[in-house]
Short mmCIF file of C-alpha atoms in Angstrom, two decimals:
data_model
loop_
_atom_site.label_atom_id
_atom_site.label_comp_id
_atom_site.label_asym_id
_atom_site.label_seq_id
_atom_site.Cartn_x
_atom_site.Cartn_y
_atom_site.Cartn_z
CA MET A 1 -20.83 -33.93 -12.09
CA SER A 2 -17.83 -32.48 -13.98
CA ARG A 3 -20.60 -30.18 -15.83
CA LEU A 4 -21.41 -29.08 -11.85
CA ILE A 5 -17.96 -28.15 -11.11
CA LEU A 6 -17.52 -25.94 -14.23
CA ILE A 7 -20.69 -24.41 -13.16
CA PHE A 8 -19.14 -23.52 -9.86
CA PHE A 9 -15.42 -22.38 -11.28
CA LEU A 10 -17.53 -20.22 -13.37
CA ILE A 11 -19.30 -18.38 -10.75
CA ALA A 12 -16.35 -18.16 -8.66
CA SER A 13 -14.55 -16.76 -10.61
CA ILE A 14 -16.93 -13.77 -12.18
CA ASN A 15 -18.02 -13.58 -8.40
CA GLY A 16 -14.71 -13.30 -7.27
CA THR A 17 -13.68 -10.44 -10.28
CA PHE A 18 -16.84 -8.13 -9.26
CA TRP A 19 -16.00 -8.47 -5.55
CA MET A 20 -12.19 -7.53 -5.77
CA ASN A 21 -13.15 -4.18 -7.95
CA LYS A 22 -16.04 -3.61 -5.45
CA GLU A 23 -13.22 -3.84 -2.56
CA PHE A 24 -10.04 -2.17 -4.40
CA GLY A 25 -11.25 -0.14 -7.34
CA GLU A 26 -8.84 -0.71 -10.51
CA VAL A 27 -6.30 -2.99 -9.54
CA TYR A 28 -2.73 -3.38 -11.26
CA PRO A 29 -0.65 -6.88 -11.36
CA TYR A 30 2.11 -5.35 -8.94
CA GLU A 31 -0.59 -5.50 -5.93
CA PHE A 32 -2.88 -8.87 -7.27
CA PHE A 33 0.67 -10.83 -7.63
CA PHE A 34 2.19 -9.65 -4.54
CA HIS A 35 -1.03 -9.80 -2.32
CA ILE A 36 -1.75 -13.45 -3.97
CA PHE A 37 2.09 -14.78 -2.63
CA TYR A 38 2.70 -12.81 0.58
CA GLY A 39 -0.97 -11.89 1.95
CA VAL A 40 -3.70 -14.29 1.13
CA GLY A 41 -2.30 -17.04 3.14
CA ASN A 42 -3.09 -15.80 6.99
CA LEU A 43 -5.99 -13.38 5.86
CA ALA A 44 -8.14 -14.96 7.72
CA THR A 45 -6.39 -14.46 10.73
CA ILE A 46 -5.47 -11.16 10.19
CA ASN A 47 -8.77 -9.83 9.16
CA GLU A 48 -11.60 -11.63 9.71
CA SER A 49 -14.41 -9.61 8.20
CA HIS A 50 -12.68 -9.52 4.75
CA TYR A 51 -11.79 -13.39 5.00
CA GLN A 52 -15.51 -13.84 5.59
CA SER A 53 -16.56 -11.45 2.71
CA PHE A 54 -13.67 -12.92 0.71
CA PHE A 55 -14.91 -16.88 1.24
CA THR A 56 -18.31 -16.16 0.96
CA HIS A 57 -18.12 -14.66 -2.46
CA ILE A 58 -15.59 -17.40 -3.31
CA VAL A 59 -17.22 -20.28 -2.39
CA ILE A 60 -20.47 -20.30 -0.70
CA ASN A 61 -22.57 -18.03 -3.27
CA PRO A 62 -20.63 -19.82 -6.36
CA ILE A 63 -21.96 -23.35 -4.11
CA ILE A 64 -25.60 -21.87 -3.67
CA ALA A 65 -25.60 -20.49 -7.24
CA SER A 66 -24.50 -24.03 -8.48
CA ILE A 67 -26.75 -26.44 -6.61
CA PHE A 68 -29.69 -24.78 -7.51
CA ILE A 69 -29.32 -23.83 -11.49
CA ALA A 70 -28.46 -28.06 -11.30
CA VAL A 71 -31.95 -28.39 -9.35
CA VAL A 72 -33.59 -26.05 -12.53
CA LEU A 73 -31.66 -28.09 -14.81
CA ASN A 74 -33.06 -31.55 -13.70
CA ILE A 75 -36.26 -30.21 -13.27
CA LEU A 76 -36.39 -29.11 -16.70
CA ASN A 77 -34.71 -31.93 -18.00
CA HIS A 78 -37.92 -34.40 -16.26
CA ALA A 79 -40.73 -31.54 -16.75
CA LYS A 80 -44.07 -33.92 -17.70
CA LEU A 81 -45.72 -30.38 -19.36
CA GLN A 82 -44.17 -30.55 -23.07
CA SER A 83 -45.28 -26.67 -23.57
CA LYS A 84 -43.36 -25.85 -27.18
CA PHE A 85 -41.91 -22.73 -24.21
CA VAL A 86 -40.63 -25.50 -21.55
CA ILE A 87 -39.36 -27.33 -24.70
CA LYS A 88 -37.36 -24.28 -26.46
CA LEU A 89 -35.62 -23.23 -22.72
CA SER A 90 -34.74 -27.01 -22.00
CA ASN A 91 -33.05 -27.23 -25.16
CA VAL A 92 -31.56 -23.28 -24.50
CA THR A 93 -30.27 -24.13 -20.99
CA GLN A 94 -29.13 -27.38 -22.16
CA PHE A 95 -26.77 -25.67 -24.65
CA ILE A 96 -25.76 -22.99 -22.30
CA PHE A 97 -24.70 -24.97 -19.32
CA SER A 98 -23.37 -28.00 -21.90
CA LYS A 99 -19.58 -28.64 -21.00
CA LYS A 100 -18.31 -26.78 -24.24
CA PHE A 101 -20.08 -23.65 -23.76
CA LEU A 102 -19.22 -23.60 -19.98
CA LEU A 103 -15.42 -23.90 -20.71
CA ALA A 104 -15.24 -21.28 -23.39
CA ALA A 105 -17.02 -18.99 -21.11
CA LEU A 106 -15.00 -20.04 -18.09
CA LEU A 107 -11.65 -18.62 -20.62
CA LEU A 108 -13.69 -15.76 -20.57
CA ALA A 109 -14.11 -14.86 -17.16
CA PHE A 110 -10.16 -15.91 -16.92
CA ILE A 111 -9.73 -13.12 -19.42
CA TYR A 112 -11.98 -10.45 -17.53
CA LEU A 113 -10.08 -11.31 -14.22
CA LEU A 114 -7.29 -11.11 -16.62
CA TYR A 115 -8.38 -7.62 -18.09
CA SER A 116 -9.54 -6.70 -14.90
CA ILE A 117 -5.87 -6.42 -13.35
CA ASN A 118 -4.31 -5.16 -16.06
CA ILE A 119 -2.40 -8.11 -17.05
CA HIS A 120 -1.16 -6.30 -20.24
CA LEU A 121 1.25 -3.83 -18.16
CA LEU A 122 3.60 -7.11 -17.27
CA PHE A 123 4.30 -7.89 -21.30
CA THR A 124 5.34 -4.35 -22.59
CA ARG A 125 8.42 -2.99 -23.73
CA ASP A 126 8.82 0.77 -24.53
CA SER A 127 12.45 1.54 -23.88
CA GLU A 128 15.16 -1.05 -24.43
CA THR A 129 17.10 1.85 -21.83
CA ASP A 130 16.70 0.00 -17.68
CA PHE A 131 15.18 2.75 -16.04
CA PHE A 132 17.04 1.09 -12.69
CA GLU A 133 19.84 1.48 -13.93
CA THR A 134 19.84 4.84 -15.15
CA HIS A 135 18.16 6.58 -12.58
CA TYR A 136 18.54 4.45 -9.07
CA SER A 137 21.48 6.14 -6.83
CA GLN A 138 22.01 3.56 -4.46
CA PRO A 139 22.57 4.72 -1.11
CA ASN A 140 25.94 3.47 0.82
CA LEU A 141 25.85 3.78 4.44
CA LYS A 142 29.19 4.74 4.09
CA ASP A 143 28.86 7.85 2.37
CA ILE A 144 25.92 8.99 4.27
CA VAL A 145 27.31 11.48 7.27
CA ALA A 146 24.60 12.25 10.12
CA PRO A 147 24.80 15.78 11.54
CA GLU A 148 26.77 16.72 14.87
CA VAL A 149 23.82 17.27 16.65
CA LYS A 150 21.08 14.52 15.57
CA LYS A 151 17.45 15.16 15.65
CA ASN A 152 14.56 12.79 17.04
CA LEU A 153 11.77 11.78 13.94
CA ILE A 154 8.24 11.02 14.37
CA LEU A 155 6.67 9.75 11.32
CA ILE A 156 3.11 9.39 10.58
CA TYR A 157 1.66 7.46 7.85
CA VAL A 158 -2.15 8.15 7.77
CA GLU A 159 -3.93 5.30 5.92
CA SER A 160 -5.51 6.65 3.01
CA LEU A 161 -5.18 10.62 3.22
CA SER A 162 -5.71 12.50 0.47
CA ALA A 163 -4.84 15.51 -0.29
CA GLU A 164 -8.23 16.16 -2.34
CA TYR A 165 -9.86 16.69 1.36
CA GLU A 166 -7.69 19.53 1.70
CA SER A 167 -10.18 21.11 -0.77
CA ILE A 168 -13.18 23.30 0.95
CA LYS A 169 -14.14 24.04 -2.88
CA ARG A 170 -13.98 20.24 -3.17
CA TYR A 171 -15.14 19.25 0.20
CA PRO A 172 -17.25 22.26 1.45
CA GLU A 173 -17.28 20.88 5.38
CA ASN A 174 -13.68 21.25 5.36
CA PRO A 175 -12.95 17.87 7.13
CA LEU A 176 -9.21 18.77 7.88
CA LYS A 177 -10.05 22.39 8.89
CA ASP A 178 -7.84 22.55 12.18
CA LEU A 179 -4.51 20.01 10.79
CA LYS A 180 -4.48 22.57 8.42
CA ILE A 181 -4.35 25.69 10.72
CA LYS A 182 -2.23 24.03 12.64
CA THR A 183 0.18 22.75 9.89
CA GLN A 184 -0.41 26.16 7.47
CA ASN A 185 3.68 27.66 8.11
CA ASN A 186 4.70 23.99 7.66
CA TYR A 187 6.61 22.68 4.38
CA SER A 188 4.01 20.46 2.22
CA LEU A 189 4.33 19.43 -2.15
CA ASN A 190 2.40 17.87 -4.55
CA PHE A 191 2.83 14.02 -3.54
CA LYS A 192 2.07 12.51 -6.54
CA GLN A 193 -0.12 9.31 -6.21
CA GLY A 194 2.14 6.46 -8.40
CA LEU A 195 0.02 3.35 -9.76
CA THR A 196 2.56 0.93 -8.64
CA ASN A 197 2.03 1.98 -4.81
CA ARG A 198 -2.00 2.19 -4.34
CA TRP A 199 -1.22 -0.24 -1.06
CA THR A 200 0.34 0.22 2.48
CA GLN A 201 3.01 -2.15 2.01
CA ALA A 202 4.06 -0.79 -1.41
CA GLY A 203 3.35 2.98 0.04
CA LEU A 204 5.92 2.02 3.14
CA PHE A 205 8.80 0.34 1.05
CA ASP A 206 8.91 3.09 -1.51
CA SER A 207 8.98 5.92 0.66
CA MET A 208 10.83 3.97 2.68
CA CYS A 209 13.92 3.11 0.67
CA GLY A 210 13.64 5.18 -2.78
CA LEU A 211 12.39 2.54 -5.33
CA PRO A 212 8.95 0.20 -5.90
CA LEU A 213 7.85 -2.96 -4.23
CA LYS A 214 7.01 -5.02 -7.75
CA ILE A 215 7.10 -8.56 -9.26
CA ASN A 216 9.84 -8.71 -11.63
CA PHE A 217 8.92 -11.73 -13.24
CA GLY A 218 6.33 -10.92 -15.57
CA ARG A 219 8.16 -10.40 -18.93
CA ARG A 220 9.52 -14.03 -18.08
CA PHE A 221 8.47 -15.70 -21.54
CA ARG A 222 9.98 -13.42 -23.38
CA ASP A 223 13.29 -12.69 -21.36
CA ASN A 224 16.68 -13.94 -22.70
CA PRO A 225 16.45 -17.90 -21.03
CA ARG A 226 19.93 -16.80 -19.24
CA LEU A 227 17.66 -14.41 -16.63
CA THR A 228 15.68 -16.94 -15.51
CA ARG A 229 17.11 -17.39 -12.48
CA TRP A 230 16.70 -13.69 -11.51
CA ASN A 231 13.01 -14.40 -12.10
CA GLU A 232 12.85 -17.44 -10.45
CA LYS A 233 14.45 -15.07 -7.29
CA ALA A 234 11.44 -13.05 -7.36
CA GLN A 235 9.17 -15.80 -7.07
CA LEU A 236 10.77 -16.94 -4.23
CA PHE A 237 10.81 -13.31 -3.18
CA PHE A 238 6.64 -13.02 -3.28
CA LYS A 239 6.14 -16.44 -1.03
CA ALA A 240 4.86 -16.38 2.85
CA GLN A 241 7.83 -14.60 4.32
CA LYS A 242 8.37 -17.54 6.77
CA SER A 243 10.16 -19.22 3.34
CA HIS A 244 12.12 -16.88 2.43
CA PRO A 245 14.53 -15.20 5.00
CA ASN A 246 15.26 -12.17 3.18
CA PHE A 247 13.05 -9.04 1.88
CA ALA A 248 15.02 -7.15 -0.21
CA PRO A 249 18.51 -7.92 1.06
CA LYS A 250 20.35 -5.49 -0.57
CA ILE A 251 18.31 -2.18 -0.35
CA VAL A 252 19.64 0.56 2.13
CA CYS A 253 16.52 1.75 3.38
CA LEU A 254 15.94 4.35 6.06
CA GLY A 255 15.65 2.48 9.11
CA ASN A 256 18.84 0.70 8.14
CA VAL A 257 20.77 4.89 7.35
CA LEU A 258 18.97 5.50 11.31
CA ARG A 259 20.14 2.89 12.90
CA ASP A 260 23.55 2.39 11.16
CA HIS A 261 23.98 6.31 13.06
CA GLY A 262 22.26 4.79 16.62
CA TYR A 263 18.99 6.35 16.06
CA GLN A 264 16.40 3.04 18.56
CA ASN A 265 14.11 2.76 15.33
CA ILE A 266 10.05 1.46 16.78
CA PHE A 267 6.89 0.66 14.41
CA MET A 268 3.44 1.16 16.04
CA GLY A 269 0.44 0.06 14.12
CA GLY A 270 -2.83 -1.24 14.79
CA ALA A 271 -2.88 -4.14 12.29
CA ASP A 272 -0.96 -7.44 12.33
CA LEU A 273 2.44 -7.14 11.42
CA ASN A 274 2.54 -10.38 9.41
CA PHE A 275 -0.19 -9.49 6.77
CA SER A 276 2.17 -8.55 3.52
CA GLY A 277 4.94 -9.34 4.86
CA LYS A 278 5.20 -5.66 7.08
CA GLY A 279 6.66 -6.67 10.21
CA GLN A 280 9.60 -8.70 8.18
CA PHE A 281 10.30 -5.68 6.08
CA LEU A 282 10.69 -3.06 8.96
CA LYS A 283 12.84 -5.81 11.64
CA GLN A 284 15.26 -6.22 8.37
CA HIS A 285 15.68 -3.07 7.61
CA GLY A 286 16.69 -1.08 10.70
CA TYR A 287 13.31 -1.37 13.51
CA HIS A 288 14.10 -2.87 16.41
CA TYR A 289 11.42 -2.92 18.10
CA LEU A 290 7.65 -3.50 16.22
CA PHE A 291 4.07 -3.23 17.92
CA GLY A 292 1.07 -4.52 16.27
CA LYS A 293 -2.49 -6.38 16.60
CA ALA A 294 -0.18 -9.55 18.58
CA TYR A 295 1.53 -7.30 20.64
CA TRP A 296 -2.03 -5.07 21.80
CA GLU A 297 -3.87 -8.39 22.48
CA SER A 298 -0.85 -9.29 24.84
CA ILE A 299 -1.85 -6.36 26.83
CA GLY A 300 -5.43 -6.84 27.37
CA GLU A 301 -6.28 -4.28 24.56
CA ASP A 302 -9.80 -5.67 24.05
CA ARG A 303 -11.84 -3.57 21.20
CA PHE A 304 -10.66 -4.26 17.79
CA ASN A 305 -12.08 -3.44 14.31
CA ASP A 306 -11.89 -5.92 11.49
CA TRP A 307 -8.14 -4.90 11.13
CA GLY A 308 -6.79 -4.32 14.44
CA LEU A 309 -6.30 -1.87 17.19
CA PRO A 310 -8.46 1.23 16.47
CA ASP A 311 -6.21 5.14 16.28
CA ASP A 312 -8.13 6.46 19.49
CA ARG A 313 -6.19 3.33 21.61
CA LEU A 314 -3.15 3.73 18.76
CA PHE A 315 -2.59 7.88 19.11
CA PHE A 316 -2.83 7.28 23.15
CA HIS A 317 -0.15 4.22 23.34
CA ALA A 318 1.74 6.40 20.50
CA LYS A 319 1.83 9.47 22.93
CA ASN A 320 3.22 7.82 25.62
CA LYS A 321 6.07 6.00 23.96
CA ILE A 322 7.38 9.17 22.10
CA LEU A 323 7.09 10.65 26.13
CA GLU A 324 9.08 8.03 27.20
CA LEU A 325 12.21 7.49 24.12
CA HIS A 326 12.55 11.33 24.67
CA GLN A 327 13.83 10.88 28.21
CA SER A 328 16.53 8.81 26.26
CA GLU A 329 19.73 10.47 25.66
CA GLN A 330 19.91 8.00 22.21
CA PRO A 331 18.15 9.53 18.95
CA PHE A 332 14.88 8.22 17.55
CA ASN A 333 12.97 6.92 14.79
CA PHE A 334 9.15 6.64 15.64
CA THR A 335 7.45 5.30 13.45
CA MET A 336 3.57 5.18 13.09
CA LEU A 337 0.90 3.41 10.62
CA THR A 338 -3.26 4.87 11.36
CA LEU A 339 -6.07 1.95 9.76
CA ASN A 340 -9.37 3.92 10.51
CA LEU A 341 -10.03 5.54 6.98
CA HIS A 342 -8.89 2.22 5.04
CA GLU A 343 -11.31 1.42 2.29
CA PRO A 344 -13.82 1.05 1.38
CA GLU A 345 -16.17 2.44 4.75
CA GLY A 346 -13.30 3.32 6.90
CA TYR A 347 -13.59 1.59 10.59
CA THR A 348 -15.24 4.04 13.43
CA ASP A 349 -13.65 3.74 17.16
CA GLN A 350 -14.98 4.36 20.39
CA THR A 351 -13.77 8.09 20.14
CA CYS A 352 -15.31 9.29 16.67
CA THR A 353 -18.77 7.76 17.97
CA SER A 354 -19.38 8.99 21.35
CA ARG A 355 -18.23 12.72 18.43
CA GLY A 356 -20.92 11.23 16.35
CA TYR A 357 -18.54 10.34 13.29
CA THR A 358 -19.83 7.21 12.06
CA ASN A 359 -19.50 7.69 8.15
CA TYR A 360 -16.38 7.93 5.69
CA LEU A 361 -16.60 11.75 5.79
CA GLY A 362 -16.55 11.59 9.92
CA LEU A 363 -14.34 9.62 10.06
CA VAL A 364 -11.86 11.77 7.86
CA LYS A 365 -12.86 14.69 10.22
CA CYS A 366 -12.15 12.67 13.36
CA THR A 367 -9.02 11.42 12.08
CA ASN A 368 -8.18 15.00 11.84
CA GLU A 369 -9.66 16.14 15.18
CA TYR A 370 -6.73 13.23 16.02
CA LEU A 371 -4.32 14.67 13.75
CA SER A 372 -4.92 18.21 15.75
CA ASN A 373 -4.40 16.76 19.22
CA PHE A 374 -1.56 15.11 18.06
CA ILE A 375 -0.02 18.34 16.79
CA ASP A 376 -0.65 20.27 20.03
CA PHE A 377 1.08 16.98 21.90
CA TYR A 378 4.04 17.61 20.25
CA TYR A 379 4.28 21.20 21.07
CA GLU A 380 3.51 20.73 24.40
CA HIS A 381 6.28 18.75 25.25
CA LYS A 382 8.09 20.98 23.54
CA LEU A 383 9.27 18.00 21.38
CA HIS A 384 9.72 20.47 18.24
CA HIS A 385 12.63 21.61 19.42
CA ASP A 386 14.74 18.53 19.03
CA THR A 387 12.34 16.11 17.11
CA ASP A 388 11.28 16.27 13.63
CA LEU A 389 7.47 15.51 12.68
CA VAL A 390 6.60 13.59 8.99
CA ILE A 391 2.30 13.31 8.51
CA VAL A 392 1.85 11.57 5.49
CA GLY A 393 -0.53 9.51 3.73
CA ASP A 394 0.54 6.25 3.00
CA HIS A 395 -1.30 5.62 -0.62
CA ASN A 396 -4.39 7.55 -1.88
CA PRO A 397 -8.23 5.60 -1.92
CA ARG A 398 -7.80 3.14 -5.08
CA ASN A 399 -11.07 4.21 -6.60
CA ASN A 400 -11.90 6.94 -8.61
CA ILE A 401 -15.28 7.83 -6.73
CA SER A 402 -14.62 9.19 -3.37
CA LEU A 403 -15.43 7.93 -0.78
CA LEU A 404 -16.43 10.95 1.21
CA ASP A 405 -19.32 11.90 -1.52
CA GLY A 406 -19.81 9.07 -4.14
CA GLN A 407 -18.40 11.91 -6.84
CA GLU A 408 -15.61 11.16 -9.43
CA THR A 409 -12.35 12.11 -8.42
CA ASP A 410 -8.90 11.53 -9.41
CA GLN A 411 -7.37 11.18 -6.16
CA SER A 412 -3.95 12.26 -7.83
CA LEU A 413 -2.19 13.79 -4.46
CA ILE A 414 -1.44 12.48 -0.94
CA PHE A 415 -1.46 14.87 1.74
CA ASN A 416 1.88 15.48 3.51
CA ARG A 417 3.43 17.49 5.96
CA PHE A 418 6.97 18.29 6.82
CA ILE A 419 7.01 19.85 10.34
CA SER A 420 10.84 21.21 11.72
CA GLN A 421 12.53 23.93 13.34
CA THR A 422 14.80 23.95 10.68
CA LYS A 423 14.68 26.48 7.66
CA LEU A 424 14.24 24.20 4.77
CA ASN A 425 14.02 25.08 0.60
CA ILE A 426 11.99 22.56 -1.69
CA ASN A 427 13.51 22.70 -4.73
CA ARG A 428 11.02 21.34 -7.11
CA GLU A 429 6.88 21.24 -7.51
CA SER A 430 5.74 17.53 -6.99
CA THR A 431 7.45 14.24 -5.69
CA TYR A 432 6.99 10.73 -6.18
CA HIS A 433 6.24 8.30 -2.67
CA PHE A 434 10.58 8.08 -3.88
CA GLY A 435 11.09 10.87 -2.35
CA LEU A 436 10.54 11.47 1.08
CA TYR A 437 13.55 8.93 2.27
CA PRO A 438 16.04 10.83 0.89
CA SER A 439 14.21 14.20 1.82
CA ILE A 440 13.36 13.14 5.55
CA LEU A 441 16.87 12.68 5.82
CA HIS A 442 18.07 15.50 4.85
CA MET A 443 15.22 17.46 7.05
CA LEU A 444 17.11 15.65 10.13
CA GLY A 445 20.48 17.04 8.74
CA PHE A 446 21.66 14.29 6.69
CA ASN A 447 24.44 14.79 3.89
CA PHE A 448 24.58 12.20 0.77
CA PRO A 449 26.34 12.70 -2.22
CA ASN A 450 23.86 14.21 -5.18
CA ASN A 451 21.55 15.03 -2.68
CA LYS A 452 20.01 12.33 -3.96
CA LEU A 453 19.14 8.49 -2.59
CA GLY A 454 17.59 5.74 -4.82
CA LEU A 455 15.14 7.53 -7.61
CA GLU A 456 14.67 10.79 -6.30
CA GLY A 457 16.44 13.17 -4.67
CA SER A 458 15.78 15.53 -1.61
CA PHE A 459 12.74 17.92 -2.40
CA PHE A 460 14.74 19.82 0.58
CA GLY A 461 18.42 21.77 -0.63
CA GLU A 462 20.06 21.64 -3.51
CA ASP A 463 18.98 19.96 -6.47
CA HIS A 464 21.44 18.18 -8.80
CA THR A 465 19.11 16.38 -10.87
CA PRO A 466 18.51 17.75 -14.28
CA PRO A 467 15.08 18.22 -16.06
CA SER A 468 15.31 15.73 -18.60
CA ALA A 469 16.33 13.00 -15.34
CA LYS A 470 13.84 13.97 -12.94
CA VAL A 471 11.33 11.18 -12.00
CA SER A 472 9.69 13.61 -10.62
CA ASN A 473 8.66 15.29 -13.63
CA LEU A 474 6.78 12.51 -14.89
CA ARG A 475 3.14 11.99 -15.26
CA PRO A 476 1.92 8.94 -13.20
CA HIS A 477 1.31 7.00 -16.67
CA GLU A 478 4.38 7.93 -18.42
CA LEU A 479 6.48 6.50 -14.75
CA LEU A 480 4.08 3.26 -14.89
CA THR A 481 5.75 2.55 -18.69
CA LEU A 482 9.44 3.09 -17.46
CA ILE A 483 8.75 0.72 -14.03
CA ASN A 484 7.10 -1.85 -16.14
CA ASN A 485 9.88 -2.79 -18.36
CA TYR A 486 12.12 -5.16 -17.49
CA SER A 487 15.06 -4.85 -15.35
CA LEU A 488 17.84 -7.14 -14.68
CA PHE A 489 19.48 -4.30 -12.77
CA TYR A 490 16.73 -4.39 -10.32
CA SER A 491 16.50 -8.03 -9.81
CA LYS A 492 19.86 -8.40 -8.35
CA LEU A 493 19.12 -5.37 -6.36
CA MET A 494 16.47 -6.65 -5.07
CA TYR A 495 16.02 -10.41 -4.72
CA SER A 496 19.81 -11.08 -4.64
CA ASN A 497 22.03 -12.19 -1.74
CA GLU A 498 25.06 -12.16 -3.92
CA GLU A 499 27.57 -9.26 -3.68
#
């Protein structure tokens, strides 16, 4: 029985690692541990299809394979035909499936899992300087000044929308044709994909708060013992949200600033708000009203994909809500998050299917139509006079193989457009997620010290950051190295309620 258990765990470990790589591409330790501590527990109720696939690969298939191997071993052990081949085969299988060999194989499988999540990145230190203490400009609500006339904000995060899809040379089908035409006179820059925020919750947090969402206990075995208490707080932070009441309590994010200045903050998405602590983060950082899968179910929506409400219905509800908000005298921030382009295959909806869009390329074309139609809606209802519109990808697909044509790609840049009646000047060529936070506020007319909040300054307006200190000048792997270094400053900022 003990040998059967070892066989099961060996197959489950290998199969689970292959499943992870297939589903998510290259995985980094932050996203792996974040979802282990914060997302897997409620996956069964949030995405039944994903959970079934996970459960099949981790449990069902290993059980079947283990029983099959046990039956074959039993047959070989009791075979009446004692030919040289049978005897040799029996000896080989007995050696391969001996407890010592299985334990060694299980250890190798575990090492392979750690290798697959790039675990070494948590244990490297290339600089004694605290990157966050040096580069982070901590927002202070008292120092952020709103304009006399406050503009509204519509912020659309589009699931996995890569800037590469704009290239006609790369994609002759020109899947974002309409969107490019309608926004050709608006603002955009090179929005660089970092290596620590390649999933939705990290994309939201990094762009709204100006610093990365990361686990900070990776260096606990090499840190000074007096730092242990901060590492313990880090572990608490990544447990289920119901057991830890505060999500980054000392961080001032976009929602906090806008709420402090009288904005009504609304978030609308198709997926479950509980997954990855998204709802908790938004609610604790300034958002008044959140609309997610549970709400759509409560009002009678009945067309759902594996993750939640499809984009055609989401845009329908978004337009109605925006018109309602626009009738009020209170300024608003309406943030929405789509999900049709979710990896690995995307999700169609009734509208996309009726237009013949079924594969991933078709879904990008369908998303192009949804966004183009929304821009028409934006101008037809004269929202542009007092409302700025931002359309950005939440992150890029994680695999280095394009989901559109199966060819190699670097997925280095994320789609972005900034639509405003205000004349703006872009002060640099590129940004990471962190630069969106101050730039959106600057676009809305807010002023703050040195035109910088968080790790990056605004890419609109004056640039007060010397070139040597610009995070946007770093290459993704250079930035990754600096973020990986343990930071006591970051720990206190992210996990402590103390002043």
